[in-house]
Short mmCIF file of N, CA and C in Angstrom, two decimals:
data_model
loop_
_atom_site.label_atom_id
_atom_site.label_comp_id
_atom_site.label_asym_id
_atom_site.label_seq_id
_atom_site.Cartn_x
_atom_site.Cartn_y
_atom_site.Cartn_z
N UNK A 1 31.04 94.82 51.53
CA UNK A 1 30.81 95.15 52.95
C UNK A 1 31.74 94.35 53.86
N UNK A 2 31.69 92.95 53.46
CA UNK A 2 32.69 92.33 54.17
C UNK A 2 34.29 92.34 54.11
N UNK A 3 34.59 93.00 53.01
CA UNK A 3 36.41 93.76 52.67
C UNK A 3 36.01 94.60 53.45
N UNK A 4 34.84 95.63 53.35
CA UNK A 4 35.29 96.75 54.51
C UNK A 4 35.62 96.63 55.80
N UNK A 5 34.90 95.44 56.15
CA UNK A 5 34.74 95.40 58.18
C UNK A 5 36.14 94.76 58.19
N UNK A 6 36.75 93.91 57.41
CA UNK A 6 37.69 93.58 57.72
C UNK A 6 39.38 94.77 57.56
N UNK A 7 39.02 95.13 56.37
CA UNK A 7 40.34 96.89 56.53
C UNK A 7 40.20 97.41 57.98
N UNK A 8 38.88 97.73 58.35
CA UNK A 8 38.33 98.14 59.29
C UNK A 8 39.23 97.68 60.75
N UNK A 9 38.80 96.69 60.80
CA UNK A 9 39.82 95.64 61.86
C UNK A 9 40.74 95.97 61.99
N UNK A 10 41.45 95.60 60.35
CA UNK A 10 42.89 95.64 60.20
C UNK A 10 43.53 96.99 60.67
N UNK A 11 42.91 97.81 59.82
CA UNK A 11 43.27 99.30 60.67
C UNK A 11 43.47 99.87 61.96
N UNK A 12 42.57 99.30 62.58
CA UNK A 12 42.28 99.33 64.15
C UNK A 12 43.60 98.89 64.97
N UNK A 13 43.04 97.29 64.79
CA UNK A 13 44.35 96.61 65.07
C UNK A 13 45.88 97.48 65.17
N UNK A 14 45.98 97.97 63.69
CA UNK A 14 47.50 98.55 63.38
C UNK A 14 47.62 99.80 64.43
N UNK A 15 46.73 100.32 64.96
CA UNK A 15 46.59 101.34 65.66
C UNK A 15 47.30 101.38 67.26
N UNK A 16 46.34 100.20 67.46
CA UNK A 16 46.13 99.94 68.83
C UNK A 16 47.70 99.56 69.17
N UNK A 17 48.25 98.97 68.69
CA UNK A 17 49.53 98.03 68.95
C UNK A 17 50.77 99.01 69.17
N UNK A 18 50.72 99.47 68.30
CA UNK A 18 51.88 100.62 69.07
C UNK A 18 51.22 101.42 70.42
N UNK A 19 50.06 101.76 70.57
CA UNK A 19 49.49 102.04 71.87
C UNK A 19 50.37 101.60 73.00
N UNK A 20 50.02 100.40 72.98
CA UNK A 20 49.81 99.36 74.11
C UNK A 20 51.55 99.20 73.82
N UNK A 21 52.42 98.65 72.87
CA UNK A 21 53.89 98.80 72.84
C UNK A 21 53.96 100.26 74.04
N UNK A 22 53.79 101.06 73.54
CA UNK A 22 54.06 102.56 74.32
C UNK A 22 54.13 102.81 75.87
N UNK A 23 53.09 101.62 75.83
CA UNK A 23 52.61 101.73 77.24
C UNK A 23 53.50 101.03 78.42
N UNK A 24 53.55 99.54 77.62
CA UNK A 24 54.59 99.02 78.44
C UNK A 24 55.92 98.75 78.48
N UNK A 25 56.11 99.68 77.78
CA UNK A 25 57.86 100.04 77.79
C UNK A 25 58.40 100.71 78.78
N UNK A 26 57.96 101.39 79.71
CA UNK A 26 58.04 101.44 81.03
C UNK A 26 59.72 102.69 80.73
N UNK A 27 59.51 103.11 79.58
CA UNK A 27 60.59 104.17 79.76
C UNK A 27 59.66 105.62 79.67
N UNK A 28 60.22 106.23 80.53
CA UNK A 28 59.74 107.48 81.11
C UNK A 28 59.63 108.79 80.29
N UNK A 29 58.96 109.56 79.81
CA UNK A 29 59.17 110.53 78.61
C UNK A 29 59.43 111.82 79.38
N UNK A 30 59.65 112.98 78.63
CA UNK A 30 59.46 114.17 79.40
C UNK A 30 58.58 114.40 80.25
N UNK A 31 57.51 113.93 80.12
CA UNK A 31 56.41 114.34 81.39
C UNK A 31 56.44 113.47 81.93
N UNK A 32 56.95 112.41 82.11
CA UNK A 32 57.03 111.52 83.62
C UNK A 32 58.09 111.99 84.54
N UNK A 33 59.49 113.06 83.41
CA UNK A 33 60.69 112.94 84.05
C UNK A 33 60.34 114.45 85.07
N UNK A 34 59.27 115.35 84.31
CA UNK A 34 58.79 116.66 84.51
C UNK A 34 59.68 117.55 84.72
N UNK A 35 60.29 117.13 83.07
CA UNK A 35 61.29 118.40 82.68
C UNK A 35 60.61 119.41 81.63
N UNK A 36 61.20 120.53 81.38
CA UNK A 36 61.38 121.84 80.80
C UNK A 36 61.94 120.87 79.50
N UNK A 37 61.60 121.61 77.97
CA UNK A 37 62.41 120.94 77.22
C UNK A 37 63.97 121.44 77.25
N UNK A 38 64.61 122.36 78.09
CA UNK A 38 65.81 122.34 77.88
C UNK A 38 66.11 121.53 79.44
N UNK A 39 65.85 120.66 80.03
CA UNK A 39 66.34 120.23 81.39
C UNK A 39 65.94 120.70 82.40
N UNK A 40 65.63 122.27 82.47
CA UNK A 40 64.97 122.74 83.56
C UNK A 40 63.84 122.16 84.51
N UNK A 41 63.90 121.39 85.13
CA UNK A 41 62.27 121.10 86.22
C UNK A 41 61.69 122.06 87.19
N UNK A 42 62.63 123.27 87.26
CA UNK A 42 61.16 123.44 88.32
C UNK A 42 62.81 124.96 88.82
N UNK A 43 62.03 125.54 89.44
CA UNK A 43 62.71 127.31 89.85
C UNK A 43 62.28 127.44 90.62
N UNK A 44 62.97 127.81 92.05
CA UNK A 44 62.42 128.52 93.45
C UNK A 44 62.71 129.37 93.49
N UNK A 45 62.55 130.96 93.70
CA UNK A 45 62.60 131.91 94.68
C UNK A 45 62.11 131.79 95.71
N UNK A 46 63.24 133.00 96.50
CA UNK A 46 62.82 133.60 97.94
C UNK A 46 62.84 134.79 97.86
N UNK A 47 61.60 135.85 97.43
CA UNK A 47 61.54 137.26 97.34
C UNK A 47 61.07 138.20 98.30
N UNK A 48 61.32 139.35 98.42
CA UNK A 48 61.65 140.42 99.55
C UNK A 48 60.39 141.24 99.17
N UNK A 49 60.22 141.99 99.86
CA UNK A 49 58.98 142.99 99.51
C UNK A 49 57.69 142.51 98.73
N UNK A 50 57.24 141.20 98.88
CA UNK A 50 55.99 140.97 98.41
C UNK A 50 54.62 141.50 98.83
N UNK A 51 53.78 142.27 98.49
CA UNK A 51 52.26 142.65 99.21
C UNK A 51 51.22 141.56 98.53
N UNK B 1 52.96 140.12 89.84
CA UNK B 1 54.43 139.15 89.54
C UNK B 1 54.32 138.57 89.08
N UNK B 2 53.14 138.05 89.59
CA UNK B 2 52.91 136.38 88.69
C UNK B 2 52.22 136.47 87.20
N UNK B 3 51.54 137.39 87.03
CA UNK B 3 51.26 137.49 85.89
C UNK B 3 52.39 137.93 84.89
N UNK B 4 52.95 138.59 85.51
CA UNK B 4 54.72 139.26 85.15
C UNK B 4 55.50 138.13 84.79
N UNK B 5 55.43 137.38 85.73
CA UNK B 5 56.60 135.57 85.44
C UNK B 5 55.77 134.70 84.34
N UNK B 6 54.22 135.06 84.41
CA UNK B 6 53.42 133.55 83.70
C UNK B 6 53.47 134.12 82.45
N UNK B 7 53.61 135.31 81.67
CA UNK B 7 54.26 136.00 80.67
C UNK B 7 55.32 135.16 80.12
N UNK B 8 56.48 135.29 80.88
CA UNK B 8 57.83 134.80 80.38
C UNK B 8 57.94 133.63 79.89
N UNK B 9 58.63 133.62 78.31
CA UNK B 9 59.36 132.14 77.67
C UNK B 9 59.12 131.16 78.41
N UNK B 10 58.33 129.78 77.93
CA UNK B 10 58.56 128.80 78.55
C UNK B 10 57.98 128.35 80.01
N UNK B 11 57.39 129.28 80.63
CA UNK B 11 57.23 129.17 81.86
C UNK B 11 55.50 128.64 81.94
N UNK B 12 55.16 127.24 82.50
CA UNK B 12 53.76 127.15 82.21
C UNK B 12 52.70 127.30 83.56
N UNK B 13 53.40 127.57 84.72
CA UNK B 13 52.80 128.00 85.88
C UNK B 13 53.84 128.70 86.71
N UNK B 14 53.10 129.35 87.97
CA UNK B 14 53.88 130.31 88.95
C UNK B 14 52.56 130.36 89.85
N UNK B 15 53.58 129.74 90.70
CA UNK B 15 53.21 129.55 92.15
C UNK B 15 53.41 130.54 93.53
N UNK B 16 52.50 131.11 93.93
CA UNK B 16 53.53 132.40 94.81
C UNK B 16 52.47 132.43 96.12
N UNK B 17 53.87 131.83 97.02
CA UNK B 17 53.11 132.08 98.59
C UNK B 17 54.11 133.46 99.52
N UNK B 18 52.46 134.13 99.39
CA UNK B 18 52.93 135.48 100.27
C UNK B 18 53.06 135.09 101.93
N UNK B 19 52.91 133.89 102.38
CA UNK B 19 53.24 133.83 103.77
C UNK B 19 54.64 133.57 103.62
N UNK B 20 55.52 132.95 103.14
CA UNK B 20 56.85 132.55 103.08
C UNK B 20 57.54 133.18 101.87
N UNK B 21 56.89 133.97 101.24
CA UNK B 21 57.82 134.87 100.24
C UNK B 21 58.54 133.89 99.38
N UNK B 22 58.09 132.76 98.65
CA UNK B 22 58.18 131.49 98.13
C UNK B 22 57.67 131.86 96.30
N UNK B 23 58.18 131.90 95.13
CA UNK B 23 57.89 131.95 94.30
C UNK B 23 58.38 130.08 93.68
N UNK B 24 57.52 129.20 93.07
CA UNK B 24 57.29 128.10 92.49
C UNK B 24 57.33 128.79 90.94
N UNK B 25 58.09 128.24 90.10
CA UNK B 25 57.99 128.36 88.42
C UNK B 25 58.01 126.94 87.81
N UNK B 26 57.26 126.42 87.23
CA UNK B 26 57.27 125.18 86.88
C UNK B 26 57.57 125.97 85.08
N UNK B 27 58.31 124.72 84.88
CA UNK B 27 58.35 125.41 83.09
C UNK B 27 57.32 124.29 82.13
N UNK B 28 57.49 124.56 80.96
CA UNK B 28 56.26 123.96 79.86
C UNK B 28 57.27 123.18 79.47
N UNK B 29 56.35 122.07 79.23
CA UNK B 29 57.06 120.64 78.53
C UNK B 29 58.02 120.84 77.43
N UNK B 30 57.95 121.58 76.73
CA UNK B 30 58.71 121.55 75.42
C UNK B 30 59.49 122.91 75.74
N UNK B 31 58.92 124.09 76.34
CA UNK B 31 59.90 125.26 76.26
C UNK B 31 61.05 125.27 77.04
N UNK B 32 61.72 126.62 76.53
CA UNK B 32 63.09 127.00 77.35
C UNK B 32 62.64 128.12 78.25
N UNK B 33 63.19 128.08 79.47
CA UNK B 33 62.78 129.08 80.74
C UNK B 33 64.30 129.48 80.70
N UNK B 34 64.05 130.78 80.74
CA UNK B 34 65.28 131.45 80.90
C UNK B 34 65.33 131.74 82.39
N UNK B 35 65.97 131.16 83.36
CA UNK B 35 66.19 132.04 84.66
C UNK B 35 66.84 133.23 84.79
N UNK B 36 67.33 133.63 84.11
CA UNK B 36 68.46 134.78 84.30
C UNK B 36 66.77 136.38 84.01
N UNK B 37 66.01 135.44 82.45
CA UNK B 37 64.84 136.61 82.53
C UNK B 37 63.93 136.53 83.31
N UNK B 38 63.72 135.59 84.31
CA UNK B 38 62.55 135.45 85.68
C UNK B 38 63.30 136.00 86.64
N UNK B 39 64.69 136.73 86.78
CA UNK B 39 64.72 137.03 87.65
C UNK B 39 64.62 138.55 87.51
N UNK B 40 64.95 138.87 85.86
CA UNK B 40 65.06 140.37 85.64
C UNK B 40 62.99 140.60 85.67
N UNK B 41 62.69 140.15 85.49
CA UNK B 41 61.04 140.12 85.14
C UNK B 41 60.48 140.34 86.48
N UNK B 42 60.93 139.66 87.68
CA UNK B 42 60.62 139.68 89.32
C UNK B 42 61.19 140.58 89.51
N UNK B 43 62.33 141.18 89.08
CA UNK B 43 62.72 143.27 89.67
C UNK B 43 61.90 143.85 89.32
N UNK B 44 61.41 143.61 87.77
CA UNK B 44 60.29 144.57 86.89
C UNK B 44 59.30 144.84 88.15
N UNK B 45 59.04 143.90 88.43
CA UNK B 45 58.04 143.96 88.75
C UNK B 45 57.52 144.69 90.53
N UNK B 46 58.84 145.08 90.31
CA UNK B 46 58.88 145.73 91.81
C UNK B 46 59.66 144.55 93.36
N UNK B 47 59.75 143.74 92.98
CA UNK B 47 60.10 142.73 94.05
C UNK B 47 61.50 142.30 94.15
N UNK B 48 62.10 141.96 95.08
CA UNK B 48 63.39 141.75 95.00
C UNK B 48 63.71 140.47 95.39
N UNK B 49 64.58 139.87 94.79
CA UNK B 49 64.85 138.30 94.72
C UNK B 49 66.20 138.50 95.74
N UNK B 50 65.69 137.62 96.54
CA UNK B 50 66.40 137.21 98.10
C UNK B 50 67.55 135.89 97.41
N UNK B 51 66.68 134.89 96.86
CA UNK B 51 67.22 133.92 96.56
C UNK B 51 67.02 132.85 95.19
N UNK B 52 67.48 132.70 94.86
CA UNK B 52 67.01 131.27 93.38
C UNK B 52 67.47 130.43 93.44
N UNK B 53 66.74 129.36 93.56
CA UNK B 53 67.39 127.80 93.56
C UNK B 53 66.41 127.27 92.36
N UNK B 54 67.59 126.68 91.46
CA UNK B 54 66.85 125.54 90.13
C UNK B 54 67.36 123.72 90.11
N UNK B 55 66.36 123.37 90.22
CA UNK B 55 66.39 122.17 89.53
C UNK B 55 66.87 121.49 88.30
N UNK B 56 67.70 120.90 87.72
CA UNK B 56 67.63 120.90 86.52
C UNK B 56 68.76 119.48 86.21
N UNK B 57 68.47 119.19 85.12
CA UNK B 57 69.06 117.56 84.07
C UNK B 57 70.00 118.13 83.03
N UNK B 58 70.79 117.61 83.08
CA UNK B 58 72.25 117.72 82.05
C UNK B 58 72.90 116.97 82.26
N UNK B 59 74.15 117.14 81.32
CA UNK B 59 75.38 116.87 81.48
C UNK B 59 76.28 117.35 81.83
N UNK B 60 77.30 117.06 82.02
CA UNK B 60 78.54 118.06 82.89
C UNK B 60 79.50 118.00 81.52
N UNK B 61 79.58 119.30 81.58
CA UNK B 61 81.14 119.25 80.20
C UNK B 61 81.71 120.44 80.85
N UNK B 62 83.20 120.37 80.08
CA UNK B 62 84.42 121.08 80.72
C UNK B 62 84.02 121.96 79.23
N UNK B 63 84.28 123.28 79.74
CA UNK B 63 84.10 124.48 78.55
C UNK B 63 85.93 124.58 78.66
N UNK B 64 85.97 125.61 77.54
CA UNK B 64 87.63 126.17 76.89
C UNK B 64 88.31 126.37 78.07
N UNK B 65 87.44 127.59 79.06
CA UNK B 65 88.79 127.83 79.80
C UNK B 65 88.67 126.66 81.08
N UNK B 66 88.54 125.76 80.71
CA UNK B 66 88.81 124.75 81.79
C UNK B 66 87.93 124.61 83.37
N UNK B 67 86.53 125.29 82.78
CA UNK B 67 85.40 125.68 83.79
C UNK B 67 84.69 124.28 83.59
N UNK B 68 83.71 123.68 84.59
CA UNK B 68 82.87 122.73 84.84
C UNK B 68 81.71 123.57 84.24
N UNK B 69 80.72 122.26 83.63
CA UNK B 69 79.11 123.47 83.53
C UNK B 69 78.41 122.74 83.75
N UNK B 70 76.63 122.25 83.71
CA UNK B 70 75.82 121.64 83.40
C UNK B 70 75.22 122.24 82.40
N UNK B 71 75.45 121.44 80.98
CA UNK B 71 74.66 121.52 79.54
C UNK B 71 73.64 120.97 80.17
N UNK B 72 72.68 121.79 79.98
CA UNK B 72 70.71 121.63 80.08
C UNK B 72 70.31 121.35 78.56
N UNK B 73 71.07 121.91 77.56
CA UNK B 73 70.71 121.79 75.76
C UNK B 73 71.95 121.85 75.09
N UNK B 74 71.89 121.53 74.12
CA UNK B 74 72.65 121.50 73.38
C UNK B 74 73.87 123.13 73.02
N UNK B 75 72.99 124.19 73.31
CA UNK B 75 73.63 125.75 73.27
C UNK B 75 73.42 125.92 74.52
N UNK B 76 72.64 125.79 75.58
CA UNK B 76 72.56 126.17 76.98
C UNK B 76 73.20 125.66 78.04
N UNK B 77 73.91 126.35 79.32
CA UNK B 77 74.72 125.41 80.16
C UNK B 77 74.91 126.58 81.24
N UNK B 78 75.40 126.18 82.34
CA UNK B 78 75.44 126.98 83.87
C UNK B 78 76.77 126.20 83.89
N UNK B 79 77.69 127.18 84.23
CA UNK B 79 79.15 127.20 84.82
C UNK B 79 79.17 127.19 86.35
N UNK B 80 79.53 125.85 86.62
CA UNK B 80 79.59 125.36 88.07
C UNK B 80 80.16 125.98 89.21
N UNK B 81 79.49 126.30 90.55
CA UNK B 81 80.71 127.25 90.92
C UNK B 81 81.30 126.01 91.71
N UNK B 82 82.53 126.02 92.01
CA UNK B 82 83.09 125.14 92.66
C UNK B 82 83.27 125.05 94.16
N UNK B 83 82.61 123.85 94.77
CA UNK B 83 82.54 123.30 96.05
C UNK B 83 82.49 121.96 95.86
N UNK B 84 82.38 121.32 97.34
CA UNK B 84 81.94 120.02 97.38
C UNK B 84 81.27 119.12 96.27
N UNK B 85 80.32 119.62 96.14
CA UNK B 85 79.27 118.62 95.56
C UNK B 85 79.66 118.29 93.85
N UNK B 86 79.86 119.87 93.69
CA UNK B 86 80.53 119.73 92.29
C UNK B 86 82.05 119.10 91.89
N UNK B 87 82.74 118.75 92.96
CA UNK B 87 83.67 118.12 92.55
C UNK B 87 83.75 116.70 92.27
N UNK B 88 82.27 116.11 93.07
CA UNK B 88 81.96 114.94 92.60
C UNK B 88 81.31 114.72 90.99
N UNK B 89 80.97 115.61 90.50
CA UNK B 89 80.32 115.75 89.33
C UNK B 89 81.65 116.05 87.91
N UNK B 90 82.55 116.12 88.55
CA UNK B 90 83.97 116.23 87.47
C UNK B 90 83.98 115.54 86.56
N UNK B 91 84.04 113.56 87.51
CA UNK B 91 84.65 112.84 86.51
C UNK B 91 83.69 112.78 85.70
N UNK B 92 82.51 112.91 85.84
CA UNK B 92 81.51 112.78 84.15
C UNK B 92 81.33 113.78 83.17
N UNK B 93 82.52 114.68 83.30
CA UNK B 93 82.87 116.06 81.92
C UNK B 93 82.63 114.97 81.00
N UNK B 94 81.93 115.48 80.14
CA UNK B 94 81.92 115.14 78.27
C UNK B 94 81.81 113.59 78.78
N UNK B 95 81.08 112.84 79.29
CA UNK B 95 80.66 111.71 79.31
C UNK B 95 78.83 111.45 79.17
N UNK B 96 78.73 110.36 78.40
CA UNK B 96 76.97 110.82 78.04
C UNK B 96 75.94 110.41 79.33
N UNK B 97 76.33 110.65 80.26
CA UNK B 97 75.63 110.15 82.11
C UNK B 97 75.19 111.72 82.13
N UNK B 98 73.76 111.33 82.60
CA UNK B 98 72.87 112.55 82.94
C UNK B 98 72.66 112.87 84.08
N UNK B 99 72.93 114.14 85.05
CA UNK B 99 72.60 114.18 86.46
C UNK B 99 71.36 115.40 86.56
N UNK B 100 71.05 114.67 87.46
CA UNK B 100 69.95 115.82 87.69
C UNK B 100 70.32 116.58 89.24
N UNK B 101 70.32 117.96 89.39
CA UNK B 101 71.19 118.20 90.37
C UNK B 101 70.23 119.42 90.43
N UNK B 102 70.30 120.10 92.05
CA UNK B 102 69.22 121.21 92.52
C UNK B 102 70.51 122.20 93.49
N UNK B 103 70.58 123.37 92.38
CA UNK B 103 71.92 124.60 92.87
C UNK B 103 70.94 125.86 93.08
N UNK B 104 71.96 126.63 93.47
CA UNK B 104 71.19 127.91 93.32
C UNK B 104 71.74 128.84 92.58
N UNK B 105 71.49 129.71 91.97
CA UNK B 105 71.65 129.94 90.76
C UNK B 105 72.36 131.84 91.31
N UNK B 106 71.45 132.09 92.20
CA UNK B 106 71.53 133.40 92.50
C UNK B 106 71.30 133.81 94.66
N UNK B 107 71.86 134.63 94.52
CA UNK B 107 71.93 135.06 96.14
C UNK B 107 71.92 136.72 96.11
N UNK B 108 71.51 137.49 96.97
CA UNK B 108 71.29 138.74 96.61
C UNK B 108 72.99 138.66 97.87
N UNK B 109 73.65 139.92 97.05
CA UNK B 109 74.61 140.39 97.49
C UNK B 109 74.08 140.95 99.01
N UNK B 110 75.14 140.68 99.92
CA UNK B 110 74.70 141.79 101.44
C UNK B 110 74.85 142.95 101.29
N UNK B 111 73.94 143.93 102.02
CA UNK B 111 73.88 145.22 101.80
C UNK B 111 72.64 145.80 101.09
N UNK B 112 72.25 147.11 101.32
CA UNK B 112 71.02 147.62 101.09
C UNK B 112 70.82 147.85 99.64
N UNK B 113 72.14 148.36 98.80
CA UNK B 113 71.82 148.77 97.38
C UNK B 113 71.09 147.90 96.78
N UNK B 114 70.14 148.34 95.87
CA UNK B 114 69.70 147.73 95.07
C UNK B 114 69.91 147.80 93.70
N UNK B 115 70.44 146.71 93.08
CA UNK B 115 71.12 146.77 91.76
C UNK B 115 70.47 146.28 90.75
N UNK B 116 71.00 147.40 89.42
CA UNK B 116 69.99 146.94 88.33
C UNK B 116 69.85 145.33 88.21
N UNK B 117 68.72 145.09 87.83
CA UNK B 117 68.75 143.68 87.52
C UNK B 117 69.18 143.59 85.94
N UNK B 118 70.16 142.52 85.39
CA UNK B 118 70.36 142.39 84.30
C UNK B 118 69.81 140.90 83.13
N UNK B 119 69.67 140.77 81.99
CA UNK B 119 69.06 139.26 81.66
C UNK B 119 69.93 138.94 81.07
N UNK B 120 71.08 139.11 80.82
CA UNK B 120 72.52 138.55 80.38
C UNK B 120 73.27 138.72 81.72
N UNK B 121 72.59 138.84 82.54
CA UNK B 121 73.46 138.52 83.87
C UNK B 121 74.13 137.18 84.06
N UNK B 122 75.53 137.05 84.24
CA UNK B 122 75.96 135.36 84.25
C UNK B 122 75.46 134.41 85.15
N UNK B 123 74.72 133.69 85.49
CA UNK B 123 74.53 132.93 86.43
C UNK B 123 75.07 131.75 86.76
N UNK B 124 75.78 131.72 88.14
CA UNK B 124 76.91 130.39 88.15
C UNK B 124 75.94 129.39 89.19
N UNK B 125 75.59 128.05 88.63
CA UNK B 125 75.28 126.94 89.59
C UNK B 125 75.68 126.80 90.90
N UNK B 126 75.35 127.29 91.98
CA UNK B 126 76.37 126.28 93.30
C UNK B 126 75.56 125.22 93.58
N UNK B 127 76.19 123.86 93.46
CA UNK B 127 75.72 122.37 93.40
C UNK B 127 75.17 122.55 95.46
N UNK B 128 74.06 122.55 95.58
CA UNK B 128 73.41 122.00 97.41
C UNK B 128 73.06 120.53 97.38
N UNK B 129 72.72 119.58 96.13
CA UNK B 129 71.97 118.55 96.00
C UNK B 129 72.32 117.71 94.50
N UNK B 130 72.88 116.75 94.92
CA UNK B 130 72.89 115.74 93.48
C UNK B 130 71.89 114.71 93.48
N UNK B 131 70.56 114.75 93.11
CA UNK B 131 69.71 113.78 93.05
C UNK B 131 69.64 112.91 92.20
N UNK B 132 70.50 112.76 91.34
CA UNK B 132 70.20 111.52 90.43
C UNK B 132 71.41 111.57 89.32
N UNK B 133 72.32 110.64 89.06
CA UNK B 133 73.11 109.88 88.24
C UNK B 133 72.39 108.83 87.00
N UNK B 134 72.62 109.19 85.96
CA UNK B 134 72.03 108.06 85.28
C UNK B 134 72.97 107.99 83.66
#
């Protein structure tokens, strides 16, 4: 029981840490940059005859 | 329309204000939005495109015949039309600096005809806005 709680931990632990790495790396991914995966962000028209 | 545009490749919302005749296309995180088929998809659909302006991140590379573009992907790219803004965007041909720059893509010709819309229609960038160097 007590090998388990401790894998347990250990596992956790291994989890969490790249989390939290992820987090404060403060580099921006596609959805922070709120791109399209080919570069595209975003399309305006101005269209004629709308009802 | 909008159900017509929220259809199309890539596209994960469409925004459409009938007081200002304003169509918004936001694209999906991972897909490719074809503009050239949102605009043939907005004729489908009975409506006629006044104007298109896109947003978009690349690089600038010089193609064969000695044209400017912005590569958006690796196979995808808009051939610059040349003015102002784009001549500032030269010296970084085939250099790995990313700009993010807002052109318009399309303008309806003057005059009443109305012309087929095509989705291999060429669409050339004209640079209005360089927002970001990196």
């Amino acid at each position: 029981m007590k090998k388990f709680s401790v894998f347990v931990l250990l596992l956790g632990s291994m989890m969490v840490v790249p989390v939290l790495q992820a987090q404060s790396s403060g580099v921006p991914g596609p959805r922070a940059l709120g791109a399209g995966g080919d570069g595209i962000q975003h399309v305006e028209m101005r269209v004629e005859g709308m009802t | 329309m909008k159900q017509h545009l929220g259809r199309q490749s890539g596209v994960q919302k469409v925004e459409v204000s009938l007081i200002d005749g304003k169509v918004d296309v936001t694209p999906k995180e991972d897909g490719q939005m074809d503009p050239a088929q949102l605009l043939k998809a907005t004729y489908d659909s009975g409506v006629s495109v006044a104007e298109m302006d896109m947003t978009a991140r690349g690089k600038i590379v010089k193609d064969a015949s000695g044209a400017f573009a912005l590569q958006i992907a690796a196979n995808r790219s808009f051939t610059l039309e040349p003015n102002e803004l784009s001549k500032q965007l030269e010296p970084l041909a085939n250099s790995p600096t990313e700009v993010t720059v807002r052109g318009q893509l399309y303008k309806k010709p003057p005059g009443k005809a109305k012309k087929k819309m095509e989705a291999s229609l060429p669409l050339k960038l004209t640079v209005l806005e360089i927002q970001e160097k990196q």
